[in-house]
Tab-separated table of C-alpha atoms in Angstrom:
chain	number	residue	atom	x	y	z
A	5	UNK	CA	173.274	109.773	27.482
A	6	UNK	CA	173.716	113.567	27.129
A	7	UNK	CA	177.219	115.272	26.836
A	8	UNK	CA	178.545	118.334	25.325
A	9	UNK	CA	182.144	118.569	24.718
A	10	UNK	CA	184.161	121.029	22.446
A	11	UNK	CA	186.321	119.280	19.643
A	12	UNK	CA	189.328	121.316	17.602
A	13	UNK	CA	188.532	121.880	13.779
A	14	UNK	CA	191.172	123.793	11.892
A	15	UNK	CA	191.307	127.268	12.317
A	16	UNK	CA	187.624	126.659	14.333
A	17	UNK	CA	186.289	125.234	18.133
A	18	UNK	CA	183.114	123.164	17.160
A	19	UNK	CA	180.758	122.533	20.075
A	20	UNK	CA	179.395	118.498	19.752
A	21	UNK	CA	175.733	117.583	21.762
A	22	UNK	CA	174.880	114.270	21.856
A	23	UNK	CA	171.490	113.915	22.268
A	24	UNK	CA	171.411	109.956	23.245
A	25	UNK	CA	168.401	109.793	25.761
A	26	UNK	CA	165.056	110.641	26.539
A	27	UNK	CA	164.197	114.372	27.255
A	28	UNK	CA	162.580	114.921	31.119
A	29	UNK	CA	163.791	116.755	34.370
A	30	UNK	CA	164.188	112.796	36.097
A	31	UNK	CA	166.923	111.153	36.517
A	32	UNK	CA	168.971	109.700	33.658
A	33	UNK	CA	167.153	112.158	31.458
A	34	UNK	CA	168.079	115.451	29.426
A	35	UNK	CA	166.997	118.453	30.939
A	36	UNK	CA	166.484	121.732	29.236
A	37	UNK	CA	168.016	123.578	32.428
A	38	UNK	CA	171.381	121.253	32.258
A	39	UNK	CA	171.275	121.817	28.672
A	40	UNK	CA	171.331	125.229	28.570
A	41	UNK	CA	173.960	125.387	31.444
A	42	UNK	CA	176.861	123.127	29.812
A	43	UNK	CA	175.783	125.624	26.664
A	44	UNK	CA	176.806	128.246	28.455
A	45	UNK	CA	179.444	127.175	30.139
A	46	UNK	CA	181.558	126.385	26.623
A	47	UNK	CA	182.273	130.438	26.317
A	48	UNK	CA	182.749	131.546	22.678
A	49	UNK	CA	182.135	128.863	20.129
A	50	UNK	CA	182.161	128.611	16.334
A	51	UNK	CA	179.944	126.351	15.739
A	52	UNK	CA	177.283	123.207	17.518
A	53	UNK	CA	177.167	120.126	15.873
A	54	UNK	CA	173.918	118.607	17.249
A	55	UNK	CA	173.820	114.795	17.599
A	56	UNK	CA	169.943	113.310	18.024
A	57	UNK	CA	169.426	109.517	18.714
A	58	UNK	CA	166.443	109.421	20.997
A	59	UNK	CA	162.650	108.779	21.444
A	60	UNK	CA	161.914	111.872	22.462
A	61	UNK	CA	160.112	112.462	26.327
A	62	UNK	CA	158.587	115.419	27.932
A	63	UNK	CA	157.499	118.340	25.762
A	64	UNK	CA	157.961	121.220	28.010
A	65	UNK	CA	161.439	120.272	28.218
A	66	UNK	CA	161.780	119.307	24.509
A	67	UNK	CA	160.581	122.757	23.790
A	68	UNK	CA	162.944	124.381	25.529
A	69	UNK	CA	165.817	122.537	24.220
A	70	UNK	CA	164.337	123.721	20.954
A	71	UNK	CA	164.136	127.116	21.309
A	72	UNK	CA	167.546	127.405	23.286
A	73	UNK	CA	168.937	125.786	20.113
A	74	UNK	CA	167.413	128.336	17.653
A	75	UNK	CA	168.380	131.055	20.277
A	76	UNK	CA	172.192	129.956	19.875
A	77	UNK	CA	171.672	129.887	16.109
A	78	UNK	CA	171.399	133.254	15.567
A	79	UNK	CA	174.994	134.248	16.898
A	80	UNK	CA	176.280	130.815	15.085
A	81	UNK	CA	175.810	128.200	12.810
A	82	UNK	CA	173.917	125.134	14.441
A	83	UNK	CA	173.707	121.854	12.606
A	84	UNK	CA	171.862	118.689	13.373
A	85	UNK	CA	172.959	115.118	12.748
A	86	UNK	CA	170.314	112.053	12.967
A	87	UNK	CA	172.664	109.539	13.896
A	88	UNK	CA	169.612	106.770	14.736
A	89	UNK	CA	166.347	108.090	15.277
A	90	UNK	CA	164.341	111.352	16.168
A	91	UNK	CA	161.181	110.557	17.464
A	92	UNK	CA	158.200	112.570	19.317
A	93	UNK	CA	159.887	115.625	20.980
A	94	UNK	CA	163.080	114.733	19.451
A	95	UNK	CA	162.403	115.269	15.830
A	96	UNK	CA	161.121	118.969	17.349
A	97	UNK	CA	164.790	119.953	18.178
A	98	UNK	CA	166.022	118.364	15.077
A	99	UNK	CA	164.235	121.126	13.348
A	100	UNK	CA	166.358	123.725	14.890
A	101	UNK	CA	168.800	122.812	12.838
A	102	UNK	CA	170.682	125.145	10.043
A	103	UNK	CA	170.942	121.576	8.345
A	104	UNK	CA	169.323	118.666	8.850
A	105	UNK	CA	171.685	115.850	7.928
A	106	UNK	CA	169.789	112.130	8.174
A	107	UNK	CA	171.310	108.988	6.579
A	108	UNK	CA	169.345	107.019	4.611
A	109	UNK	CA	168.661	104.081	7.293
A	110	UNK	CA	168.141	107.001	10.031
A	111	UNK	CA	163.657	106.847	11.352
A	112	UNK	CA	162.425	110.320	11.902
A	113	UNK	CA	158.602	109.648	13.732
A	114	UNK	CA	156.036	112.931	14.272
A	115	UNK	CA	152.454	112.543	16.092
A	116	UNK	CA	150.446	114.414	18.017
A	117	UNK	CA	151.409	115.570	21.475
A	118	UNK	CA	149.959	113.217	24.502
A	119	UNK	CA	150.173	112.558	27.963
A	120	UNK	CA	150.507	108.947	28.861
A	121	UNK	CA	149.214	108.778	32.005
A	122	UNK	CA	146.846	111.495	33.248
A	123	UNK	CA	144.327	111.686	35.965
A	124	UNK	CA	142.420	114.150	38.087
A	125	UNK	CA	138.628	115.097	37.992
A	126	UNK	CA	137.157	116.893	34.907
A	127	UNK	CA	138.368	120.187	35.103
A	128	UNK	CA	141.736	119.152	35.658
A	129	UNK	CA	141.419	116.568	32.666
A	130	UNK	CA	140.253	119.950	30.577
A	131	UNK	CA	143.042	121.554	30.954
A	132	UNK	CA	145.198	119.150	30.424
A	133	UNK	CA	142.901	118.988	26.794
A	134	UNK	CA	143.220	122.508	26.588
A	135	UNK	CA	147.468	122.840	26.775
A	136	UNK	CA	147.344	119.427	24.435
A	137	UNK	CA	145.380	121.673	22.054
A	138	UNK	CA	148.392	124.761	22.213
A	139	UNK	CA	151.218	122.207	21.708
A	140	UNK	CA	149.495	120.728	18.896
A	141	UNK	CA	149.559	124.378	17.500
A	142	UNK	CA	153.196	124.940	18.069
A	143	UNK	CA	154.886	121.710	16.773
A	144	UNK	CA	152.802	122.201	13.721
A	145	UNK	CA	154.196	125.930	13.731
A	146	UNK	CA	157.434	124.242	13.806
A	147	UNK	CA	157.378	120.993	11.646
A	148	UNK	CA	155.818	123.594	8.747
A	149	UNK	CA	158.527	126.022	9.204
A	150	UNK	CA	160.741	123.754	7.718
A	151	UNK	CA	158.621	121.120	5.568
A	152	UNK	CA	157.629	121.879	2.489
A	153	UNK	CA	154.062	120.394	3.048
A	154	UNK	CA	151.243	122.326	4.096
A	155	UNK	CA	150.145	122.716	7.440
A	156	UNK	CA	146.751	120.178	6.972
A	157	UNK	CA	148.964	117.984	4.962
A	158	UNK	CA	151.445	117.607	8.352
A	159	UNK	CA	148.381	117.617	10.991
A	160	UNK	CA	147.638	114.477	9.161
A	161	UNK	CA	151.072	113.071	9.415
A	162	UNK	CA	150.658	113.285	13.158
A	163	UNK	CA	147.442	112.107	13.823
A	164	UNK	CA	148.650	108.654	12.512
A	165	UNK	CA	152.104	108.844	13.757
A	166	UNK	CA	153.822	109.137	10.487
A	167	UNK	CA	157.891	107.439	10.757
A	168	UNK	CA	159.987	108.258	7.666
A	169	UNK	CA	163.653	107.185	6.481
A	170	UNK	CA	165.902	109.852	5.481
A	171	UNK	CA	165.184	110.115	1.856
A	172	UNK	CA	161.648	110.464	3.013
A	173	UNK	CA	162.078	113.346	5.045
A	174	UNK	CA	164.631	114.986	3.254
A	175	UNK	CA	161.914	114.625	0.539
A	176	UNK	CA	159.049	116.045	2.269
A	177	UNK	CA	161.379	118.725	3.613
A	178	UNK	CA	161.840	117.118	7.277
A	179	UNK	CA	165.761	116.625	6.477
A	180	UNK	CA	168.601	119.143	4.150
A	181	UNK	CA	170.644	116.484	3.327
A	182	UNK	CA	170.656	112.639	3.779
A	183	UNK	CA	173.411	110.495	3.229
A	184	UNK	CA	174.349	106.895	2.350
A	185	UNK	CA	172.805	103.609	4.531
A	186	UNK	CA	173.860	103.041	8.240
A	187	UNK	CA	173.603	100.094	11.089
A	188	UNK	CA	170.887	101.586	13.312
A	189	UNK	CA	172.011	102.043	16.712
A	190	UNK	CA	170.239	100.512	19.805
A	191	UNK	CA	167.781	103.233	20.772
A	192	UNK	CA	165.771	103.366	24.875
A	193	UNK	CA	162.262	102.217	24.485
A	194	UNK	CA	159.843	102.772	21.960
A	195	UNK	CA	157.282	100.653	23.266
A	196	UNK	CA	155.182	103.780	23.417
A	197	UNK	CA	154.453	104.313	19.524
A	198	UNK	CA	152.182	102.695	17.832
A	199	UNK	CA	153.627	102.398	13.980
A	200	UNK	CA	157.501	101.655	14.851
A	201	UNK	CA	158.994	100.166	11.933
A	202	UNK	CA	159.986	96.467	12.484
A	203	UNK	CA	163.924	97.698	11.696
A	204	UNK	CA	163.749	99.424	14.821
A	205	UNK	CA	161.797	96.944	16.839
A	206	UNK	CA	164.681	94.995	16.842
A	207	UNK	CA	167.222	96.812	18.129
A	208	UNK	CA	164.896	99.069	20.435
A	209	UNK	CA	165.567	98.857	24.028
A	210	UNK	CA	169.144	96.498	23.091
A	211	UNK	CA	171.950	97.312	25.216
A	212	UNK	CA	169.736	100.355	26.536
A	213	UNK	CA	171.363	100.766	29.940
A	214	UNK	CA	174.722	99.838	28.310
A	215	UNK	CA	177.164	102.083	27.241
A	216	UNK	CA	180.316	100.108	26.870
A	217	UNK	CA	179.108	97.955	23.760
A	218	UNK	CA	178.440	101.287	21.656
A	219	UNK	CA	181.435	102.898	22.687
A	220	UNK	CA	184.022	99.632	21.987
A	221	UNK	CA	182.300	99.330	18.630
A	222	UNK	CA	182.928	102.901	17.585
A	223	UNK	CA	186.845	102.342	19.164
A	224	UNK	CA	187.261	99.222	17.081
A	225	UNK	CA	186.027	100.793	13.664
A	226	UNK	CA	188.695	101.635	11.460
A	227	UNK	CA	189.277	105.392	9.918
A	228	UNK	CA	188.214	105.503	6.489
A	229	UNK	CA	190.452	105.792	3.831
A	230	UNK	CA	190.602	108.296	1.330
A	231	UNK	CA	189.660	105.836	-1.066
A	232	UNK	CA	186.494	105.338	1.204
A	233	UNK	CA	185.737	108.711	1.650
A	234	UNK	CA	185.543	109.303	-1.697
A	235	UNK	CA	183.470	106.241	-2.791
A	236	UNK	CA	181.176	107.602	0.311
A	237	UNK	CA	180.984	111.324	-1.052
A	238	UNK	CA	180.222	110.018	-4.597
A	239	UNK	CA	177.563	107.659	-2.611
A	240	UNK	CA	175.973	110.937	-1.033
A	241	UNK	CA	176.085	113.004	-4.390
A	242	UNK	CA	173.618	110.066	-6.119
A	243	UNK	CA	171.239	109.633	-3.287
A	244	UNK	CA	171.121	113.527	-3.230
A	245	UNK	CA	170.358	113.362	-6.761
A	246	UNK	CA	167.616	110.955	-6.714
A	247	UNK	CA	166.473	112.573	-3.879
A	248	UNK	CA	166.315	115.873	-5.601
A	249	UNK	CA	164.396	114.273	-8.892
A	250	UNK	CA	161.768	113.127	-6.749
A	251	UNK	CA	161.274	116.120	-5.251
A	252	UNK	CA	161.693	117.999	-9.012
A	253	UNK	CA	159.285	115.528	-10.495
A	254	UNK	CA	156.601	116.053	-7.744
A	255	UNK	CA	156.880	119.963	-8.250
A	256	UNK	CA	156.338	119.733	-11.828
A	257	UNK	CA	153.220	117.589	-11.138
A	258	UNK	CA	152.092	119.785	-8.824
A	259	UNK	CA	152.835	123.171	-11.125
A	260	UNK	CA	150.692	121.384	-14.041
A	261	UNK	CA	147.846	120.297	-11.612
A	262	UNK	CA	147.869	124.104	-10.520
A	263	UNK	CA	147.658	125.224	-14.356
A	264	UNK	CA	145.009	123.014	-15.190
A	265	UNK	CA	143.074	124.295	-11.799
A	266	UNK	CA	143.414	127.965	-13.379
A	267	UNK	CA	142.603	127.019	-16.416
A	268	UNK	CA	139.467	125.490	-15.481
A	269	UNK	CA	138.724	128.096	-13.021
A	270	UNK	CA	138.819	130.650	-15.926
A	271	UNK	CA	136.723	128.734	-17.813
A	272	UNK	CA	134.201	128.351	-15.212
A	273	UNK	CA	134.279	132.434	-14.905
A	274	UNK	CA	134.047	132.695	-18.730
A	275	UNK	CA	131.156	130.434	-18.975
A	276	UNK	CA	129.362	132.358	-15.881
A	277	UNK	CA	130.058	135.447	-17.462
A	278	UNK	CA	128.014	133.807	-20.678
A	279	UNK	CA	125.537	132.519	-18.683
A	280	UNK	CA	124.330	135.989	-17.259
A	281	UNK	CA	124.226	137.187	-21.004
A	282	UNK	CA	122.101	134.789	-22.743
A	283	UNK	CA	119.703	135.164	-19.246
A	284	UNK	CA	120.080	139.176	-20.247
A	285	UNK	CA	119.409	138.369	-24.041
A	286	UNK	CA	116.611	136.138	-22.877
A	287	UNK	CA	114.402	138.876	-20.528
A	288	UNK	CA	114.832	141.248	-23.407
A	289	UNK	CA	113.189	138.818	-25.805
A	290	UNK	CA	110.763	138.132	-23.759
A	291	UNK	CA	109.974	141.626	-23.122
A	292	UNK	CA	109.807	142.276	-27.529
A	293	UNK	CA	107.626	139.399	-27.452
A	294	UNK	CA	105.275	140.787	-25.031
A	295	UNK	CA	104.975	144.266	-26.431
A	296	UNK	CA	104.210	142.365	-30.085
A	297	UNK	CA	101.697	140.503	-28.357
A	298	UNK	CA	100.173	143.707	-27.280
A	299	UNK	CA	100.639	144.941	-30.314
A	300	UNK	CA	98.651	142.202	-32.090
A	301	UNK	CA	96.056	142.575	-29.326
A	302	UNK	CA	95.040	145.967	-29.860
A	303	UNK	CA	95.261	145.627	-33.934
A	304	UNK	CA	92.470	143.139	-33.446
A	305	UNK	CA	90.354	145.856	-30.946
A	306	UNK	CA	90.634	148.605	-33.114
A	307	UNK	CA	92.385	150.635	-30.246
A	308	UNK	CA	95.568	151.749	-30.680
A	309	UNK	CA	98.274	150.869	-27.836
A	310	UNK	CA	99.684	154.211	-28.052
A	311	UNK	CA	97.461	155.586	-25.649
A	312	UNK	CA	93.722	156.947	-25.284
A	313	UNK	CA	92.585	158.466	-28.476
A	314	UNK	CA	92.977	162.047	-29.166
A	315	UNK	CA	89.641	163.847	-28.862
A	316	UNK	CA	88.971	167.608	-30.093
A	317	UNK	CA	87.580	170.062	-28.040
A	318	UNK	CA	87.805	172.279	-24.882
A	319	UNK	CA	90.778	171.620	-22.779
A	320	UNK	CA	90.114	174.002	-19.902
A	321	UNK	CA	87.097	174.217	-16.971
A	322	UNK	CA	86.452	178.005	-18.789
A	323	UNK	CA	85.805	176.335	-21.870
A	324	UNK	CA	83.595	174.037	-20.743
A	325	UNK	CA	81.292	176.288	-19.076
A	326	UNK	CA	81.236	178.305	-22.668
A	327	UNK	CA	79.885	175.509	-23.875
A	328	UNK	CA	77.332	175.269	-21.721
């Protein structure tokens, strides 16, 4: 399901997206080309509220979505909401987010970029290597633009297909906020990844080509009260906090593993440092030594190690032949 429709905030239009389906140029699928056109076709906006509960699909066009998203975002704010589950291509545009808001039950999945089913001769099989290769490049360009793990440290993540909860990716940077626990949502087929979580096994591929059920469920749920609301907002405040500790209590390991690396990297340069003096100390005693030896060797001779012994006489040829 794909749909972009423009709901009335106070004193504010707010563009909605719902992301609901896989990402591809076939049928039943999100395109980036109708994507950008509904965009467009909206006019003047104040915001885009980005919904995302898919398995992601075809990268070219997941790309796109992406960067039309980030395009959009610098006229006006753009905010993503992981109502079920980003995975593959669809955690990508999550990241063009201003925020990032996942709830706590919510499966964000990264890995590397593939192509199911490829064939051709060699050269053709190359280059599909080769433009594997660049998009590996460019979702780690994007994942680390907003993670606060290193770029190794994520290359990792998606060589074994890493899936994370909300308070795992708001942790690791993947998320800006995360919220209190939700009923996952049916979601199309994941029978493609390899480490789904057995929560979403279960519902995966459920009512997939029907509509109906999700949408009488959300009509039958009752507003919240204000009661509720607040109970909820107090929920989100804690499981922000915690959040937040973790993250505070990881940073403080990490700042006192990086002292103690400087520390013992100055001491390593400090005992270098005293390690080429005593071997300076050293050839100069062994250089004393030698001369004393020489010393004690000519004492013994009688010849002195000053030099040849001084001899009186002529000096010059002219002399010499006086002499004679």
């Amino acid at each position: 399901m794909f749909d972009i429709q423009l709901n009335s905030i106070p004193e504010a239009q707010a563009a909605e997206v719902l992301i609901y389906d896989r990402l591809g140029s076939g049928p039943d699928q999100i395109s980036a080309k109708a994507f950008r056109e509904q965009l467009e076709s909206l006019g003047e906006v104040s915001e885009i509220r980005v919904r995302i509960h898919s398995a992601g699909g075809s990268i070219p066009e997941g790309l796109a979505i992406y960067n039309t998203l980030k395009e959009f975002g610098n006229r006006i704010p753009v905010d993503v909401f992981i109502d079920g589950v980003a995975a593959s291509m669809a955690s990508v545009i999550a990241m063009a987010g201003r925020t990032i808001t996942m709830p706590a039950s919510a499966q964000m999945m990264i890995h590397k970029p593939s192509f199911p089913q490829v064939s051709g001769g060699a050269q053709a099989l190359r280059k599909h290597a080769d433009d594997l290769d660049k998009w590996d490049s460019d979702l780690l360009d994007i994942y680390s633009s907003r993670s606060r793990l290193g770029r190794e440290e994520i290359s990792q993540m998606m060589d074994k297909e890493t899936w994370m909860n909300g308070v795992q990716a708001f942790h690791w940077g993947f998320a800006t906020h995360t919220t209190q626990t939700e009923v996952l949502a049916p979601v199309a087929s994941l029978d493609n990844f390899k480490n789904v979580p057995e929560n979403l096994k279960q519902v995966s591929g459920a009512n997939e080509k029907d509509d109906t059920l999700t949408v009488q469920a959300e009509t039958n749920t009752p507003e919240p009260t204000s009661e509720i609301l607040k109970a909820r907002a107090e929920v989100y405040g804690a499981e922000n906090a915690v959040a937040w500790i973790g993250l505070t209590e990881a940073e403080c390991q990490s700042k006192w593993i990086e002292a103690q690396a400087e520390s013992v990297k100055q001491a390593q340069a400090e005992s270098e440092e005293l390690r080429k003096t005593v071997k300076e100390l050293q050839a100069k005693i062994d250089e004393m030594e030698a001369t004393a030896q020489a010393l004690q060797l000519g004492a013994a001779e009688g010849v002195s190690t000053q030099g040849p012994p001084k001899i009186d006489g002529p000096k010059t040829l002219k002399d010499l032949v006086k002499i004679g």
